[in-house]
Short mmCIF file of C-alpha atoms in Angstrom, two decimals:
data_model
loop_
_atom_site.label_atom_id
_atom_site.label_comp_id
_atom_site.label_asym_id
_atom_site.label_seq_id
_atom_site.Cartn_x
_atom_site.Cartn_y
_atom_site.Cartn_z
CA PHE V 1 -37.71 -42.01 12.02
CA ARG V 2 -37.86 -38.24 12.29
CA SER V 3 -34.55 -36.43 12.67
CA MET V 4 -33.07 -32.97 13.23
CA LEU V 5 -29.80 -31.72 11.73
CA GLU V 6 -28.02 -29.02 13.76
CA GLY V 7 -24.86 -27.05 13.09
CA ASP V 8 -22.68 -24.58 14.98
CA LEU V 9 -20.72 -22.22 12.76
CA PRO V 10 -17.28 -20.82 13.64
CA THR V 11 -16.80 -17.06 13.50
CA LEU V 12 -15.05 -17.41 10.12
CA LEU V 13 -18.39 -18.26 8.49
CA THR V 14 -21.80 -16.61 8.55
CA HIS V 15 -25.36 -17.52 7.60
CA PRO V 16 -28.46 -15.27 7.46
CA LEU V 17 -30.10 -17.34 10.22
CA GLY V 18 -27.17 -16.96 12.61
CA PRO V 19 -24.37 -19.21 13.90
CA ALA V 20 -26.64 -21.93 15.37
CA LEU V 21 -28.54 -23.68 12.58
CA LYS V 22 -31.32 -26.27 12.75
CA ASN V 23 -32.98 -28.17 9.93
CA LYS V 24 -35.86 -30.60 10.43
CA LEU V 25 -35.32 -33.54 8.12
CA GLY V 26 -38.67 -35.16 8.77
CA THR V 27 -38.97 -38.90 8.35
CA ILE V 28 -36.13 -40.84 6.75
CA ASP V 29 -37.16 -44.29 5.57
CA ALA V 30 -34.87 -47.30 5.77
CA GLY V 31 -32.21 -47.15 3.04
CA GLU V 32 -33.08 -43.54 2.17
CA GLN V 33 -30.45 -40.77 1.82
CA LYS V 34 -30.92 -37.05 2.04
CA VAL V 35 -28.48 -34.37 0.87
CA ILE V 36 -28.57 -30.98 2.59
CA ARG V 37 -26.79 -28.07 0.87
CA LEU V 38 -25.73 -25.25 3.14
CA THR V 39 -24.50 -22.00 1.61
CA LEU V 40 -22.22 -19.96 3.88
CA ASP V 41 -20.24 -16.74 3.54
CA ALA V 42 -16.57 -16.68 4.56
CA VAL V 43 -15.85 -13.41 6.39
CA GLU V 44 -12.19 -13.83 7.34
CA ALA V 45 -9.22 -16.10 6.72
CA GLY V 46 -8.01 -18.69 9.20
CA ASN V 47 -8.55 -22.18 10.59
CA ALA V 48 -11.57 -23.23 12.67
CA ILE V 49 -13.73 -26.17 13.66
CA GLY V 50 -17.42 -26.43 12.85
CA GLN V 51 -19.75 -28.93 14.49
CA VAL V 52 -22.66 -30.87 12.96
CA ARG V 53 -25.11 -32.92 15.07
CA LEU V 54 -27.79 -35.38 13.99
CA ARG V 55 -30.58 -36.15 16.47
CA ASP V 56 -33.81 -38.14 16.26
CA ASP V 57 -36.86 -38.83 18.41
CA ILE V 58 -35.59 -42.19 19.67
CA GLY V 59 -32.35 -40.98 21.24
CA LEU V 60 -29.88 -40.91 18.33
CA ASP V 61 -27.20 -38.26 18.87
CA ILE V 62 -24.31 -38.18 16.41
CA VAL V 63 -21.73 -35.37 16.60
CA LYS V 64 -19.10 -34.66 13.93
CA ASN V 65 -16.45 -31.93 14.01
CA ILE V 66 -15.39 -30.48 10.67
CA GLN V 67 -12.01 -28.85 10.09
CA ILE V 68 -12.46 -25.63 8.12
CA GLN V 69 -9.77 -23.53 6.45
CA VAL V 70 -10.62 -20.21 4.85
CA ILE V 71 -7.91 -18.75 2.62
CA ALA V 72 -7.81 -15.18 1.38
CA PRO V 73 -5.36 -12.67 -0.10
CA GLN V 74 -4.33 -9.56 1.81
CA ILE V 75 -2.39 -6.57 0.54
CA GLN V 76 -0.33 -3.98 2.41
CA VAL V 77 1.43 -0.95 0.91
CA ALA V 78 4.45 0.94 2.24
CA VAL V 79 6.78 3.74 1.08
CA LYS V 80 10.51 4.30 1.48
CA GLY V 81 12.29 7.54 0.64
CA PRO V 82 13.53 10.86 2.03
CA ARG V 83 11.17 12.65 4.41
CA VAL V 84 13.06 15.95 4.09
CA LYS V 85 13.82 17.35 0.64
CA TYR V 86 15.00 20.68 -0.70
CA LEU V 87 13.39 22.62 -3.50
CA GLU V 88 14.43 21.66 -7.03
CA ARG V 89 16.26 18.52 -5.82
CA GLU V 90 14.93 15.25 -7.26
CA ALA V 91 13.79 12.56 -4.83
CA ILE V 92 13.38 8.81 -5.42
CA TYR V 93 10.55 6.99 -3.61
CA GLU V 94 10.12 3.21 -3.52
CA VAL V 95 6.60 1.86 -3.13
CA SER V 96 6.17 -1.75 -2.00
CA ILE V 97 3.09 -3.96 -1.95
CA ASP V 98 3.07 -7.09 0.20
CA ASN V 99 0.66 -10.03 0.30
CA PRO V 100 0.82 -11.57 3.81
CA GLY V 101 -2.42 -13.50 3.17
CA THR V 102 -2.99 -17.18 2.46
CA ALA V 103 -3.95 -16.90 -1.24
CA ALA V 104 -2.74 -15.01 -4.31
CA ALA V 105 -4.10 -11.51 -4.90
CA HIS V 106 -5.36 -10.77 -8.42
CA HIS V 107 -5.92 -7.72 -10.62
CA ILE V 108 -4.26 -5.20 -8.36
CA GLU V 109 -4.17 -1.49 -9.18
CA LEU V 110 -1.51 0.51 -7.34
CA ILE V 111 -1.88 4.31 -7.23
CA ALA V 112 0.50 7.04 -6.06
CA ASN V 113 -1.29 10.35 -5.47
CA ILE V 114 1.31 13.11 -5.79
CA PRO V 115 0.89 16.42 -3.90
CA ASP V 116 0.76 19.64 -5.90
CA ALA V 117 4.05 20.67 -4.27
CA MET V 118 5.90 17.93 -6.18
CA LYS V 119 6.36 17.49 -9.92
CA PHE V 120 6.29 14.06 -11.56
CA ILE V 121 9.54 13.15 -13.32
CA SER V 122 9.39 9.41 -14.08
CA ALA V 123 8.22 5.98 -12.89
CA ASP V 124 9.52 2.49 -13.56
CA LYS V 125 7.75 -0.79 -14.42
CA HIS V 126 5.30 0.79 -16.84
CA GLY V 127 3.86 3.24 -14.34
CA GLN V 128 1.43 5.58 -16.14
CA TYR V 129 1.18 9.22 -15.09
CA ASP V 130 -2.21 10.95 -15.39
CA PRO V 131 -1.82 14.76 -15.31
CA ARG V 132 -5.56 15.21 -14.68
CA THR V 133 -5.37 13.48 -11.28
CA HIS V 134 -1.62 14.13 -10.73
CA SER V 135 -1.27 10.42 -9.96
CA VAL V 136 0.75 7.43 -11.16
CA TYR V 137 -0.94 4.07 -11.86
CA TRP V 138 0.54 0.57 -11.99
CA GLY V 139 -1.27 -2.68 -12.80
CA LEU V 140 -0.40 -6.12 -11.41
CA ASP V 141 -2.21 -9.23 -12.61
CA GLU V 142 -1.18 -11.45 -9.69
CA LEU V 143 0.75 -11.20 -6.43
CA PRO V 144 1.32 -14.63 -4.79
CA ASN V 145 0.93 -14.88 -1.04
CA LYS V 146 4.06 -14.13 1.01
CA GLN V 147 5.49 -12.15 -1.92
CA VAL V 148 6.42 -8.46 -2.19
CA GLY V 149 6.39 -6.29 -5.32
CA THR V 150 8.16 -2.91 -5.60
CA VAL V 151 7.99 0.08 -7.93
CA SER V 152 9.70 3.45 -7.80
CA LEU V 153 9.04 7.00 -8.94
CA ILE V 154 11.08 10.17 -9.14
CA LEU V 155 9.56 13.47 -7.98
CA LEU V 156 10.80 17.06 -7.96
CA PRO V 157 9.82 19.32 -5.02
CA VAL V 158 8.62 22.73 -6.25
CA LYS V 159 6.86 24.23 -3.21
CA GLU V 160 7.86 24.54 0.45
CA GLY V 161 5.89 23.08 3.33
CA ARG V 162 4.72 19.75 4.71
CA HIS V 163 3.03 17.57 2.13
CA SER V 164 1.83 13.99 1.78
CA ILE V 165 2.26 11.33 -0.89
CA GLY V 166 -0.83 9.11 -0.82
CA ILE V 167 -0.47 5.43 -1.77
CA GLU V 168 -3.43 3.12 -2.29
CA ALA V 169 -4.00 -0.32 -3.79
CA HIS V 170 -7.06 -2.47 -4.46
CA GLY V 171 -7.73 -5.82 -6.10
CA ASP V 172 -10.21 -8.67 -6.41
CA LEU V 173 -12.17 -9.94 -3.39
CA ASN V 174 -12.26 -6.39 -2.00
CA THR V 175 -8.59 -6.44 -1.04
CA ARG V 176 -7.31 -2.92 -0.40
CA SER V 177 -4.70 -0.95 1.51
CA SER V 178 -3.57 2.68 1.78
CA THR V 179 -0.97 4.82 3.49
CA ASN V 180 0.28 8.42 3.54
CA PHE V 181 3.96 9.35 3.43
CA GLU V 182 4.74 12.77 4.93
CA VAL V 183 7.44 14.88 3.27
CA SER V 184 8.88 18.20 4.48
CA ILE V 185 10.01 20.38 1.56
CA GLN V 186 12.48 23.10 2.49
CA SER V 187 14.52 25.77 0.78
CA VAL V 188 18.24 26.25 1.45
CA PRO V 189 20.89 28.83 0.48
CA GLU V 190 23.97 27.64 -1.41
CA LEU V 191 26.81 30.17 -1.60
CA PHE V 192 29.64 29.99 -4.13
CA PHE V 193 32.44 32.41 -4.91
CA THR V 194 35.04 32.85 -7.61
CA ILE V 195 38.27 34.89 -7.61
CA SER V 196 39.83 36.51 -10.67
CA ASP V 197 42.75 38.90 -11.05
CA SER V 198 43.31 41.76 -13.46
CA ALA V 199 46.94 40.94 -14.25
CA ASP V 200 49.09 37.83 -14.02
CA PRO V 201 52.03 37.60 -13.47
CA ILE V 202 52.63 40.69 -11.34
CA GLU V 203 55.80 42.80 -11.25
CA VAL V 204 57.49 43.51 -7.94
CA SER V 205 56.04 46.68 -6.30
CA ALA V 206 53.20 46.78 -8.85
CA ASP V 207 49.52 47.05 -7.93
CA THR V 208 46.86 44.56 -8.97
CA VAL V 209 43.13 44.03 -8.43
CA TYR V 210 41.36 40.81 -7.40
CA ASN V 211 37.63 40.41 -8.08
CA ILE V 212 35.64 38.18 -5.70
CA GLU V 213 32.21 37.23 -7.07
CA LEU V 214 29.60 35.72 -4.74
CA SER V 215 26.54 33.84 -5.97
CA ASN V 216 23.66 32.10 -4.20
CA GLN V 217 22.59 29.06 -6.22
CA GLY V 218 20.16 27.87 -3.58
CA THR V 219 16.42 28.39 -3.23
CA ARG V 220 16.47 30.77 -0.26
CA GLU V 221 18.22 34.03 0.51
CA ASP V 222 21.23 33.99 2.82
CA THR V 223 21.86 36.65 5.47
CA ASN V 224 24.83 37.91 7.50
CA VAL V 225 27.23 36.86 4.77
CA VAL V 226 30.88 37.67 5.60
CA VAL V 227 33.79 37.53 3.15
#
């Protein structure tokens, strides 16, 4: 008898001919078997149900539902650290990469793009600084699903203003993520004083002189100073 094979694809899968597929099988003789290979592209992770129907010209109508699970890695980056820093005061930033997906992520490159207003000091876990791009690079062979990896770097603010640390990551299967961490760099005055005398001890009814020395060890001038 002559038969028709039909299939309805869930949104997790795609085919160049669309979600509703039909394939004429022609005549199938008694005892004969036919194998149909269908190549599909998975476009997102999740669980779904696909349906396959077999019909013929004498009223045969067989329906079969197929449980489909598509697994895929997913990466997300985030940054923790001070959003307000003063000039010439080191700051520690922690960069995390999370895989909330359903499969392990592989061959991940994590990049921290440092603004010109901040100087690179150091990075842990074999982070490599490239002065040409003013960026730090880390490599991670595998990040299992539901796991989080962290790295840290130390930066030194050298220029006032609002600036952004850019974090990006990418791996196999076109997994990628990026974020920007805004930092306000400010200057601040820091006043210190010392007192010294010209003679010690002092005789009764004698005169002496005390020297008071003020210094500003900050990164900004101070005004209306009163001693």
